[in-house]
CSV table of C-alpha atoms and ligand atoms in Angstrom, one decimal:
chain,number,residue,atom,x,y,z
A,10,UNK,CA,23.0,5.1,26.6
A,11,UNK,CA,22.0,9.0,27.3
A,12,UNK,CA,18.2,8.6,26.4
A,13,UNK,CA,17.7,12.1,27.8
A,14,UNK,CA,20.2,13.8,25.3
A,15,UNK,CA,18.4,11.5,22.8
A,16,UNK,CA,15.3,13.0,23.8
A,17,UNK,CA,16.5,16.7,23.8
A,18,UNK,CA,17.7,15.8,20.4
A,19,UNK,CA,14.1,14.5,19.1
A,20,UNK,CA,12.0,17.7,20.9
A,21,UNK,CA,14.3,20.0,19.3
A,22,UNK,CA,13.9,18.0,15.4
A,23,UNK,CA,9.8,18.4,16.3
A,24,UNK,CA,10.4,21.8,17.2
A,25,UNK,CA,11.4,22.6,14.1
A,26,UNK,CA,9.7,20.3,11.7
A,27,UNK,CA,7.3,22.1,9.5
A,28,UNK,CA,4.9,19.5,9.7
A,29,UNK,CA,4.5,19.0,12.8
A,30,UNK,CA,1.1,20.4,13.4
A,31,UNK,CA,-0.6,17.7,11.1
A,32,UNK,CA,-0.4,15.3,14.5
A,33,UNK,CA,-3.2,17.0,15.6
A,34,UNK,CA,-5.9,16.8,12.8
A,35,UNK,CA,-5.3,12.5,13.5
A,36,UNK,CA,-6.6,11.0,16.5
A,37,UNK,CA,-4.4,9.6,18.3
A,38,UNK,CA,-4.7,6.1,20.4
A,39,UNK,CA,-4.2,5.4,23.9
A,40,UNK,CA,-4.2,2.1,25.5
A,41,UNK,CA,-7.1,1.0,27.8
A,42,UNK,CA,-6.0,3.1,30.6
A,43,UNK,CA,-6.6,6.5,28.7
A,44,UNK,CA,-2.9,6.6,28.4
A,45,UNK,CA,-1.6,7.9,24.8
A,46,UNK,CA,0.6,5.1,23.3
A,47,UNK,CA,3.3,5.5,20.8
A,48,UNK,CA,2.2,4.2,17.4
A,49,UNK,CA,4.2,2.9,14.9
A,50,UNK,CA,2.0,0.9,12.9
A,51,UNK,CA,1.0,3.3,10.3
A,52,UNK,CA,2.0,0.7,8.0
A,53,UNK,CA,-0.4,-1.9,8.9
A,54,UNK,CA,-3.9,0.2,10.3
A,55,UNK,CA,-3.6,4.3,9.6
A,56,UNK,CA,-4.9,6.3,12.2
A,57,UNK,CA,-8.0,8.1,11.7
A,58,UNK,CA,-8.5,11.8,9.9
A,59,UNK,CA,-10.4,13.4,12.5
A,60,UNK,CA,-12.1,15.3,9.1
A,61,UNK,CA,-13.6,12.2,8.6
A,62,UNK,CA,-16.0,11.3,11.3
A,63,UNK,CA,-17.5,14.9,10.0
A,64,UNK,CA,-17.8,13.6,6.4
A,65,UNK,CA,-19.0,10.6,7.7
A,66,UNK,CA,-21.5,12.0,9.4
A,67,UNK,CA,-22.4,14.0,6.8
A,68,UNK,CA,-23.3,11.2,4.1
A,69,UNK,CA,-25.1,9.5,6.9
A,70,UNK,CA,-27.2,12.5,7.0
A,71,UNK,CA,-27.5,13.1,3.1
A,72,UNK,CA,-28.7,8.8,3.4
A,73,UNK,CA,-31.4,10.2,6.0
A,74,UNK,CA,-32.6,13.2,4.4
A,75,UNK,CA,-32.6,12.1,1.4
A,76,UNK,CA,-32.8,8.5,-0.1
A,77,UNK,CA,-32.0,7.6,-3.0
A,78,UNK,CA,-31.8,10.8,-4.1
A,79,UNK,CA,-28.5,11.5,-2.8
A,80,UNK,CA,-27.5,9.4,-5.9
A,81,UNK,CA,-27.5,12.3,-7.6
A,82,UNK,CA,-28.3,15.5,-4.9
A,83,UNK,CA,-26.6,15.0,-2.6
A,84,UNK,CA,-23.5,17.5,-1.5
A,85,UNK,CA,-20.8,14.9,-2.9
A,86,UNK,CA,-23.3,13.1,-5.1
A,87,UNK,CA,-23.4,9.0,-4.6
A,88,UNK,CA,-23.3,8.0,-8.7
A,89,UNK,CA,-19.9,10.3,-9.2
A,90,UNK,CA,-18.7,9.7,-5.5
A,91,UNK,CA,-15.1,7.9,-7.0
A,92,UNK,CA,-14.0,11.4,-8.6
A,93,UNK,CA,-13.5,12.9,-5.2
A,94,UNK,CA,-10.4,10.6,-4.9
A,95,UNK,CA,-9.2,10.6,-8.2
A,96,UNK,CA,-6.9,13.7,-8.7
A,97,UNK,CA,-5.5,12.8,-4.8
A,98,UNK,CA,-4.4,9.0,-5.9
A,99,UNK,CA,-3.2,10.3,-9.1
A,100,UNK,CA,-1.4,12.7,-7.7
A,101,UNK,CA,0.0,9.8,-4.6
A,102,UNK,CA,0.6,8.0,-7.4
A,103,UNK,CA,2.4,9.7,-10.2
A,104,UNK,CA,-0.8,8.9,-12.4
A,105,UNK,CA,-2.3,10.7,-14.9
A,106,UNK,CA,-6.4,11.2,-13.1
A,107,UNK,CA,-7.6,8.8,-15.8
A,108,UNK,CA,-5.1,6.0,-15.2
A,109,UNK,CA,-6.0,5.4,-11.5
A,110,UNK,CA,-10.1,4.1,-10.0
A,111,UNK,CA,-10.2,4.1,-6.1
A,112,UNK,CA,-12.7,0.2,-6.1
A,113,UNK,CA,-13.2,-2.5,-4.6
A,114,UNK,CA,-10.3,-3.9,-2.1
A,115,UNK,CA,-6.5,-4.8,-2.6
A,116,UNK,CA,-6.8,-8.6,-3.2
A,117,UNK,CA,-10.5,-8.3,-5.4
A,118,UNK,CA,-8.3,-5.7,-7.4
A,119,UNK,CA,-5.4,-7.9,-8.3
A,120,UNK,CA,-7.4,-10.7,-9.2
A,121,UNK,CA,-9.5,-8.3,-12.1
A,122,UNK,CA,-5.8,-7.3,-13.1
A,123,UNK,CA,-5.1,-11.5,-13.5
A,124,UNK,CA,-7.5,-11.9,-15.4
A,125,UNK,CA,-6.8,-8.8,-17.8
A,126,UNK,CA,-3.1,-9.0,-18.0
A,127,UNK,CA,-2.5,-13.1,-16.6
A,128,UNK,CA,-3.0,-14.8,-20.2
A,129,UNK,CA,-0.7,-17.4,-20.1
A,130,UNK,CA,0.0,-19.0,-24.1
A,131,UNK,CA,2.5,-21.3,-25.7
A,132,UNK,CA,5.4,-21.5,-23.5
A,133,UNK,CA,4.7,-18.3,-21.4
A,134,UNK,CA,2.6,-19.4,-18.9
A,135,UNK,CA,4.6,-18.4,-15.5
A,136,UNK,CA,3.8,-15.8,-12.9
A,137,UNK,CA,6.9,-15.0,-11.1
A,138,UNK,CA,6.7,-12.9,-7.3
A,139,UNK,CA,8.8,-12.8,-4.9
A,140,UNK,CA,9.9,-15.9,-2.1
A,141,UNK,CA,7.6,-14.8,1.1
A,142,UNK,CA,4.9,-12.9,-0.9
A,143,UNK,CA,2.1,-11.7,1.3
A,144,UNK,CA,-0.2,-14.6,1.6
A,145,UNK,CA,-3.3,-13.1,0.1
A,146,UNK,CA,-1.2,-12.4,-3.1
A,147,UNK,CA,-0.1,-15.7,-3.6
A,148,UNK,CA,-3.3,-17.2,-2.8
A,149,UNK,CA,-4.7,-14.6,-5.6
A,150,UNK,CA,-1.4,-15.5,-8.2
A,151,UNK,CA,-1.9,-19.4,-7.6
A,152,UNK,CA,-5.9,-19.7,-8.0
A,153,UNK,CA,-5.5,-17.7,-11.1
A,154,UNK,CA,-3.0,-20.2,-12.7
A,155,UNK,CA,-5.1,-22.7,-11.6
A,156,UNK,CA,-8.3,-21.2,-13.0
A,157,UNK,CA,-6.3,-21.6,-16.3
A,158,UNK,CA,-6.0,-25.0,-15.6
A,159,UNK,CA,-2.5,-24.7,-14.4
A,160,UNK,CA,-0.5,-26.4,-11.5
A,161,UNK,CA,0.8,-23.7,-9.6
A,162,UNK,CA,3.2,-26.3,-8.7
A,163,UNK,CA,5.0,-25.4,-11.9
A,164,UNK,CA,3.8,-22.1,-13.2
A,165,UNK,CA,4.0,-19.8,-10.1
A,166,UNK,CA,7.9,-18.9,-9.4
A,167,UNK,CA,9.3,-17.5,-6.1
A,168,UNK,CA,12.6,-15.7,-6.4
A,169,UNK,CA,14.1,-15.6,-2.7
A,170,UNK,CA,17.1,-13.8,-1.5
A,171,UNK,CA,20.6,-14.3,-2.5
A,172,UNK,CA,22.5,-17.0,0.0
A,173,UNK,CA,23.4,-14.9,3.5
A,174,UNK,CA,21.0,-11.6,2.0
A,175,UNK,CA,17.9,-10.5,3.8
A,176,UNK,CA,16.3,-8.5,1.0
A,177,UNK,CA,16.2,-9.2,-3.0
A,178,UNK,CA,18.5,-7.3,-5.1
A,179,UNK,CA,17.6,-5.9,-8.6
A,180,UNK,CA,20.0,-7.1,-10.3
A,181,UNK,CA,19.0,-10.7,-9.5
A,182,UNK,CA,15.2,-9.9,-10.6
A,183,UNK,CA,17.3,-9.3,-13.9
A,184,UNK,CA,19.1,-12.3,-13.8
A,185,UNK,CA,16.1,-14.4,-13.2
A,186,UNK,CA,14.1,-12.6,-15.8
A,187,UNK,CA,16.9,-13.3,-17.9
A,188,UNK,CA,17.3,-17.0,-17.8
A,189,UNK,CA,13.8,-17.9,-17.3
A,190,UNK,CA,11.8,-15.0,-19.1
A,191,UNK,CA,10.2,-16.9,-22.0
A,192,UNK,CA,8.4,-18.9,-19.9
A,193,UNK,CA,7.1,-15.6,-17.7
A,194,UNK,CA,3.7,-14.4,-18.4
A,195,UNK,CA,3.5,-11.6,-15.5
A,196,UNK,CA,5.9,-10.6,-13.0
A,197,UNK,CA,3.9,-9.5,-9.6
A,198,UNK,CA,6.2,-7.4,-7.8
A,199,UNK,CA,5.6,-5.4,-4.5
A,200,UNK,CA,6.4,-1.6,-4.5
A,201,UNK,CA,7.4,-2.0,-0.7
A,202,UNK,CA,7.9,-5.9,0.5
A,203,UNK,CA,5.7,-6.1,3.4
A,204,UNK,CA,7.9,-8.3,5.5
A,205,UNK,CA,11.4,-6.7,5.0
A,206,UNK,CA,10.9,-2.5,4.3
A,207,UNK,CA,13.0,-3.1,0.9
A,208,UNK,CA,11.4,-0.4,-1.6
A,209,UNK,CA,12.1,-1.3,-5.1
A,210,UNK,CA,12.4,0.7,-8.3
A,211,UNK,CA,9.5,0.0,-10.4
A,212,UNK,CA,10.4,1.2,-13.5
A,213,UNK,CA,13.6,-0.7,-13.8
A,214,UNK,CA,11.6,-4.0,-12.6
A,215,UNK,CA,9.1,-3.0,-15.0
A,216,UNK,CA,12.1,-2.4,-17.7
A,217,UNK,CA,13.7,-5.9,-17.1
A,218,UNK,CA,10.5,-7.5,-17.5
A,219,UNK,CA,9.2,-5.9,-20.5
A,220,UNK,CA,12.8,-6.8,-21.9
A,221,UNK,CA,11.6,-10.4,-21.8
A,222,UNK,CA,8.1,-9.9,-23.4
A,223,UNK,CA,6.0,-10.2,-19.9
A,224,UNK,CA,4.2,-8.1,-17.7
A,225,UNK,CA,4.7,-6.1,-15.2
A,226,UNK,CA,2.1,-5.7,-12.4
A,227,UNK,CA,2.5,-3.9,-8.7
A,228,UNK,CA,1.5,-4.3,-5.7
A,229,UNK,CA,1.6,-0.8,-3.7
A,230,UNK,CA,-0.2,-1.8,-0.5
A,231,UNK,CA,3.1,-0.4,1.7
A,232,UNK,CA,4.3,2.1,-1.1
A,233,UNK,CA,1.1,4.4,-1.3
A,234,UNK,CA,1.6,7.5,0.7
A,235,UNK,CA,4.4,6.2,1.8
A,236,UNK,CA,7.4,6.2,-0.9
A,237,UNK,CA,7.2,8.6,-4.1
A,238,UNK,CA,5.9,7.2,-7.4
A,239,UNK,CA,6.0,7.6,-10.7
A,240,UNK,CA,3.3,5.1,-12.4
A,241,UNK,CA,2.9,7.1,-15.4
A,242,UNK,CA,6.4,6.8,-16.3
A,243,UNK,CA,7.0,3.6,-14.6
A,244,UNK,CA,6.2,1.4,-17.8
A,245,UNK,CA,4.2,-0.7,-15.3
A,246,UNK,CA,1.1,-2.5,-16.7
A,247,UNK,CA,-1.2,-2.2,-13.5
A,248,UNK,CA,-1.0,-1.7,-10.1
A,249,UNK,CA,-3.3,-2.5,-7.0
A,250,UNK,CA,-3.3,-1.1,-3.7
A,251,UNK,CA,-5.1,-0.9,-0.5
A,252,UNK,CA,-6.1,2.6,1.3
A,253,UNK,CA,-6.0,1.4,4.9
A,254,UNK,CA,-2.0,1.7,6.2
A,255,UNK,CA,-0.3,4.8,4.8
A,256,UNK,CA,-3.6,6.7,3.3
A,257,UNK,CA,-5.6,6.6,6.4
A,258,UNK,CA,-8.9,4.9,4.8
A,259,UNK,CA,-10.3,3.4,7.9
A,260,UNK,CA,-10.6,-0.4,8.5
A,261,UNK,CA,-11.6,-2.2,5.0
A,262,UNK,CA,-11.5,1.2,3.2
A,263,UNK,CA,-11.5,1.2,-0.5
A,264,UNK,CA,-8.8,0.1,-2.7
A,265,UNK,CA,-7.5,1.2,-5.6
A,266,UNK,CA,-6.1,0.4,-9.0
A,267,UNK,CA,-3.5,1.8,-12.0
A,268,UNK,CA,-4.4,0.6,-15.2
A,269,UNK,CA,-1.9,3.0,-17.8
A,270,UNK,CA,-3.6,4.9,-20.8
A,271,UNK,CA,-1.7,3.0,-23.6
A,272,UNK,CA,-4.0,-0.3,-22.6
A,273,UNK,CA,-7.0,1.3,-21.4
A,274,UNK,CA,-7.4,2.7,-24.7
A,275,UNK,CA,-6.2,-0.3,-26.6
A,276,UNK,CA,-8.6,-2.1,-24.7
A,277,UNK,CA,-12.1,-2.6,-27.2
A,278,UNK,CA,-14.8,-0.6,-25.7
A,279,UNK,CA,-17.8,-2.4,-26.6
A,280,UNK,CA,-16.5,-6.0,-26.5
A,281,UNK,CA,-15.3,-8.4,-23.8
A,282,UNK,CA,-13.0,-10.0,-25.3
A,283,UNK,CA,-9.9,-9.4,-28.0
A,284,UNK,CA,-7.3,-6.8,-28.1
A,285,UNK,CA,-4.6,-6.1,-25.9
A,286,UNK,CA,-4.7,-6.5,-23.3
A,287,UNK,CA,-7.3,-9.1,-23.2
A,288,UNK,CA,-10.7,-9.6,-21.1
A,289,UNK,CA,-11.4,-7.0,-19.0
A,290,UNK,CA,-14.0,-8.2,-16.3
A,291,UNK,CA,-17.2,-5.6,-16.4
A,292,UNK,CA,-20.1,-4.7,-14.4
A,293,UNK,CA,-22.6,-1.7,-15.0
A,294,UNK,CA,-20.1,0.8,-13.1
A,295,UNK,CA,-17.3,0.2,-15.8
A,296,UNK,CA,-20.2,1.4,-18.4
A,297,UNK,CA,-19.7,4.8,-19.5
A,298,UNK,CA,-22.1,7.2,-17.5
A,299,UNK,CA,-24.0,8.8,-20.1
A,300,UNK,CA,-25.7,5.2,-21.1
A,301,UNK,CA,-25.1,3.7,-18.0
A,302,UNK,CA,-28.7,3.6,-16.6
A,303,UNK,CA,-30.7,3.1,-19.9
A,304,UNK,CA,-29.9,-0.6,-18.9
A,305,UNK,CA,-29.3,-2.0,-22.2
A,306,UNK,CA,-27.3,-5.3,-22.7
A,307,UNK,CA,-24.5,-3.7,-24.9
A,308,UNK,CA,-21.4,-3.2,-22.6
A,309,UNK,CA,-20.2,0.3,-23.7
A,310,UNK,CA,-16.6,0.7,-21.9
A,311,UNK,CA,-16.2,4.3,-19.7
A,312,UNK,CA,-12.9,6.1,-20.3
A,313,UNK,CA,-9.8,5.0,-19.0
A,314,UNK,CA,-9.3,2.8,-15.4
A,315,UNK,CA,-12.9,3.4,-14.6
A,316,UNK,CA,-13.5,0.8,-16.9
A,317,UNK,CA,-12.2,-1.3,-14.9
A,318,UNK,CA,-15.3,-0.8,-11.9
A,319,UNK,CA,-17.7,-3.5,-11.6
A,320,UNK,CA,-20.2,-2.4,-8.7
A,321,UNK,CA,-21.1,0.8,-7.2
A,322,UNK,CA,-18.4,1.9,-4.9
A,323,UNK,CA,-18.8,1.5,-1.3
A,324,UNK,CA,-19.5,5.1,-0.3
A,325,UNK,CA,-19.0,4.7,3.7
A,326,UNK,CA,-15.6,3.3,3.3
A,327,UNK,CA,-14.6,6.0,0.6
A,328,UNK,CA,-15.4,8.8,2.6
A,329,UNK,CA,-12.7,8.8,5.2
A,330,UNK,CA,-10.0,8.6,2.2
A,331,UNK,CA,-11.5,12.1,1.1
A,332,UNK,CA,-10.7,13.6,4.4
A,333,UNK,CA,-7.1,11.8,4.3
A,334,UNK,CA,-5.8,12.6,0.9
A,335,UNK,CA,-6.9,16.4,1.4
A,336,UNK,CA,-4.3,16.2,4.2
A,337,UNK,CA,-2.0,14.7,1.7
A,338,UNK,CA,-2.4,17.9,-0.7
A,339,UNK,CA,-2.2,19.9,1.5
A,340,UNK,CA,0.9,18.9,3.1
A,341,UNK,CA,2.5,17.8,0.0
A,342,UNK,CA,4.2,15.0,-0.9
A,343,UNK,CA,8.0,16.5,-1.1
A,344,UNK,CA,7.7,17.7,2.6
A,345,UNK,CA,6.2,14.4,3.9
A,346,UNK,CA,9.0,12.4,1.9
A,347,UNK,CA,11.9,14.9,3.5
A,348,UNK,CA,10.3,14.0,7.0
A,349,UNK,CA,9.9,10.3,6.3
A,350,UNK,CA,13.4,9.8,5.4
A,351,UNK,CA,14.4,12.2,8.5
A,352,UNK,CA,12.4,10.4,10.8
A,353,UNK,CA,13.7,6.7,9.7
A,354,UNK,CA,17.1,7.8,9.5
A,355,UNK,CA,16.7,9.0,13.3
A,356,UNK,CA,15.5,5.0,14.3
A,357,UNK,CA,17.8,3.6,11.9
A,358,UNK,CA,20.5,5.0,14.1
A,359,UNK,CA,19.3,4.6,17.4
A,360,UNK,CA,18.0,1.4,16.9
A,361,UNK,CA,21.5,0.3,15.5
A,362,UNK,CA,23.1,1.8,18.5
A,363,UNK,CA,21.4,-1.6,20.1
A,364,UNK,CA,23.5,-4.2,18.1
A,365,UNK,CA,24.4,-7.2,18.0
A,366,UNK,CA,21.0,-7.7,19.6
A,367,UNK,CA,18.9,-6.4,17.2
A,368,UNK,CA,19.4,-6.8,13.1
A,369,UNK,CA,17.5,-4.4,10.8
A,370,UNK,CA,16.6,-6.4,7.2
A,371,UNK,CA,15.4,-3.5,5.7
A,372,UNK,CA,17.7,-1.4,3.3
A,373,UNK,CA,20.1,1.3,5.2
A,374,UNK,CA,19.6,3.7,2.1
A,375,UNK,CA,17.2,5.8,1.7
A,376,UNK,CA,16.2,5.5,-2.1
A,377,UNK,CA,15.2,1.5,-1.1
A,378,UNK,CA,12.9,1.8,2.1
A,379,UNK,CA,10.1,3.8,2.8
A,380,UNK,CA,8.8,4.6,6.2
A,381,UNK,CA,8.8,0.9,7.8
A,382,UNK,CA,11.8,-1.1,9.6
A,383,UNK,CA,11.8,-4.5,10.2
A,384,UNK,CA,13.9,-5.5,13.5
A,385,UNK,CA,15.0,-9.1,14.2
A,386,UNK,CA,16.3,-9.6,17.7
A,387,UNK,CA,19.0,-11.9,18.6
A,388,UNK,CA,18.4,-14.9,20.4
A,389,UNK,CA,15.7,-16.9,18.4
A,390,UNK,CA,12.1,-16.0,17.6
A,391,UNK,CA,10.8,-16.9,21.1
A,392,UNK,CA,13.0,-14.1,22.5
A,393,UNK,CA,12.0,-11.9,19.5
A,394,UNK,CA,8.1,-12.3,20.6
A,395,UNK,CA,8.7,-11.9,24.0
A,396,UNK,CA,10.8,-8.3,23.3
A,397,UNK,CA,7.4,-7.6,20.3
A,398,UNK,CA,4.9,-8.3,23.6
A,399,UNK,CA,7.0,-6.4,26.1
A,400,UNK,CA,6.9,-3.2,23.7
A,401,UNK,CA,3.1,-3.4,23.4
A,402,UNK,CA,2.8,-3.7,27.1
A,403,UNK,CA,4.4,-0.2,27.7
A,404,UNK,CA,2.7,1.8,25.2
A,405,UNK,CA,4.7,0.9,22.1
A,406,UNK,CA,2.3,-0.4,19.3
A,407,UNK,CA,4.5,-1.8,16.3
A,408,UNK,CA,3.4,-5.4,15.1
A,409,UNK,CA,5.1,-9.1,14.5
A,410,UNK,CA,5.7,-10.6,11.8
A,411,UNK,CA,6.0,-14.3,11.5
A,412,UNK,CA,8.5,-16.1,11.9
A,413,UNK,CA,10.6,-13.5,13.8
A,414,UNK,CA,10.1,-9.6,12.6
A,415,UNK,CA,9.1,-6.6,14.7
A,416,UNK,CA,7.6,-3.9,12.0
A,417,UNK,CA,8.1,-0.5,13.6
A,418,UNK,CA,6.7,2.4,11.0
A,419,UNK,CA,7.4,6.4,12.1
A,420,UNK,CA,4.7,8.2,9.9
A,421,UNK,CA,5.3,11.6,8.4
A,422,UNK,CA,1.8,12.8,8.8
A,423,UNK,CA,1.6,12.1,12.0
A,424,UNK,CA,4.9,10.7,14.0
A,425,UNK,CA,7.3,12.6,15.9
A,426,UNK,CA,10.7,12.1,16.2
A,427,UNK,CA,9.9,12.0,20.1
A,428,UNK,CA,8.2,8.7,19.3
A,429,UNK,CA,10.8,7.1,17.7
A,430,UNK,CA,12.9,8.2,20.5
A,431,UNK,CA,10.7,6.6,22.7
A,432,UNK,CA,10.8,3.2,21.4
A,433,UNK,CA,14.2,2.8,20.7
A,434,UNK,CA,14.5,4.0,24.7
A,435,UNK,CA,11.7,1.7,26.0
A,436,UNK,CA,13.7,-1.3,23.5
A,437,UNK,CA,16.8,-0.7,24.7
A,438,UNK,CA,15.0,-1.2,28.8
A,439,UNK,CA,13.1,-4.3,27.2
A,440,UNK,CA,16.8,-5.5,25.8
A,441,UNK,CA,18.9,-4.7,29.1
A,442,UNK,CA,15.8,-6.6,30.9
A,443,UNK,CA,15.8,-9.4,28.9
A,444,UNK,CA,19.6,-10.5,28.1
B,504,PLP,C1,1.0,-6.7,0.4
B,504,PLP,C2,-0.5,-7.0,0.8
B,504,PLP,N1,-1.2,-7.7,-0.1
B,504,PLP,C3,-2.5,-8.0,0.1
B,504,PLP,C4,-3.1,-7.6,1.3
B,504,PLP,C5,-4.6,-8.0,1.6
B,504,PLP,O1,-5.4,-6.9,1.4
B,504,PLP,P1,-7.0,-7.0,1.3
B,504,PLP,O2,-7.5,-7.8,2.5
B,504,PLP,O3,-7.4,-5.6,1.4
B,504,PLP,O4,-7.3,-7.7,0.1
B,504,PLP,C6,-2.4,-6.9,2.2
B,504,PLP,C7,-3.0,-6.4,3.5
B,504,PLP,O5,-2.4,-6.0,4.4
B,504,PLP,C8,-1.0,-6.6,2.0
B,504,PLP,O6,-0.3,-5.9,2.8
């Protein structure tokens, strides 16, 4: 294989790749020798906004100076401090500003959405995800049933793969939704499945499932700043997400939440209980502002998904999302989707280039992955682990992915296509080495 044409190739695409300069405003990792590494697991831990050890330090200052008055005084006031995310996650999002609350973290988030939109009755009692669900969300899905007083057992469904397929095709979400619907409550779905790359359409998941009377919740952990969305128009009844792979958040950042207009507002705004679509878990930050510190019993609802808050945000693991989503905007989200789709059909190629020995599970078409691939190599999982530790050992930081997947993520914002040259070149040594 010429890696040096391939590498020509990839300087020239930088060269002329308008976004190329956003590289720099990231720091960028090197391995313990002080050597850079090439990263390509922006899908698991984004790197950091260098924007935001400055506003870091800044509300570390504001804490100093000024105490608990930088509730209220301070230069991004403490009280309001969720608003500086809103209009960037609506617009990642497709979200009108009121549908979406930057709170808590992923999994706390999906478990307040349970237990709004989870109300299993009569013969609907089901939640149905998909076969290989990230463990945290089918913990999350299972202790909910149970908290009904349900055996997960019978009422949590897993829809896996057709015979011989890697990845789950709509039109069997359809089919399953069509024969066993009536006894669905919610359909969890993932925007991006975290083990294969497959993107899915959310509004025609979100269509099929509202066909059969249930409900239709995301989970967006892989999809946020990473594929486009449309949650406004998606018909989906919430979404969750975390902030920490494709937004840049830091470790543990914020998460974030889509609850749509049509049930915020049907949602009563003084009571607990009743309505569509059900309880709605509270806490004095879901109470509208104006009354929210005269401290009185009465639960008065605040407009829209901030109803949805229970505790004052965390303001030190919001800040860095500020910095990140400004880079967003300002790079916008049709170039960074162009680039994506560049970039990953660069790997996609080069990477084939190395089969039979390697097997990419994610989608080939654009319109059903987002950034991520996920590589099996031939030869058995031992041999796939050994290839996983080999790339970390000369520079290339991707992860594995039990029982046998190598995740390898070239990110827009801050990915060349020099990297992804890189690691297809220091696979195919690793490969040659290891046959
Ligand atoms: C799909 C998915 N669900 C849930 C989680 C758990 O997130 P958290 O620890 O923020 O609740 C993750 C974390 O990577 C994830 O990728």
């Amino acid at each position: 294989m010429n890696y040096a044409a391939t590498l020509q190739d990839a300087r020239e695409r930088d060269a002329a790749d308008p976004l190329h300069a956003f590289r720099a405003r990231f720091a960028l990792p090197r391995d313990e020798r002080g050597a850079p590494v090439v990263y390509l697991s922006g899908h698991s831990l984004g790197l950091a906004p260098l924007a935001a050890r400055e506003l870091l330090l800044q509300e570390l200052d504001e804490w100093s100076r000024l105490a608990v008055q930088g509730h209220e005084h301070g230069r991004r006031p403490w009280v309001p401090y969720h608003e500086n995310l809103t209009a960037g996650l609506a617009a990642l999002t497709g979200a009108r500003p009121g549908e979406v609350i930057a709170m808590n973290s992923l999994t706390v988030n999906l478990h307040l959405m349970l237990a709004s939109f989870y109300r299993p009755a009569g013969k609907r009692t089901k939640i149905l995800i998909e076969s290989g669900a990230f463990s945290s969300d089918r913990h999350a899905v299972a202790s909910q049933i149970a908290w009904h007083g349900l055996d997960p057992g019978t009422h949590l469904m897993e829809l896996a793969p057709r015979a011989g397929e890697d990845t789950v095709a709509h039109s069997a979400i359809e089919a399953c939704l069509a024969e066993h619907g009536e006894q669905i409550a919610l359909v969890l779905w993932p925007g991006v499945q975290f083990r294969t790359g497959q993107s899915f359409d959310l509004a025609r998941i979100a269509r099929a499932t509202h066909a059969r009377g249930c409900v239709s919740g995301f989970d967006l952990a892989h999809s946020i700043g990473n594929t486009p969305l449309s949650l406004h128009d998606s018909g989906a009844d919430f979404a969750v997400w975390c902030s920490y792979k494709y937004l840049n958040g830091g470790p543990g950042a914020i998460g974030g939440c889509f609850i749509p207009e049509r049930h915020a507002q049907a949602q009563s705004r003084t009571q607990h209980s009743g309505g569509v679509p059900g309880a709605r878990l509270a806490g004095w930050w879901g109470h509208e502002l104006q009354s929210r510190f005269l401290m009185e019993p009465q639960f008065r609802a605040a407009d829209g998904a901030s109803a949805w808050q229970i505790s004052n945000p965390p303001i030190l693991s919001a800040t860095p999302l500020i910095a990140s989503l400004a880079i967003f905007a300002e790079a916008g989200l049709s170039r960074l989707r162009a680039k994506s789709v560049a970039l990953t059909d660069f790997m996609d190629a080069l990477v084939r280039r190395l089969e039979p020995q390697v097997h990419i599970l994610t989608p080939r078409a654009s319109s059903e992955r987002g950034c991520q691939l996920s590589i099996r190599i031939a030869g058995g999982t031992q041999r796939g682990r050994a290839v996983f530790d080999a790339l970390l050992a000369r520079g290339v930081v991707c992860d594995w992915r039990t029982p046998d997947i190598i995740r390898v993520a070239p990110v827009p914002l801050y990915n060349r296509f020099e990297d992804v040259a890189q690691f297809a070149q220091t696979l195919s040594e690793i490969l040659g080495q290891s046959a």
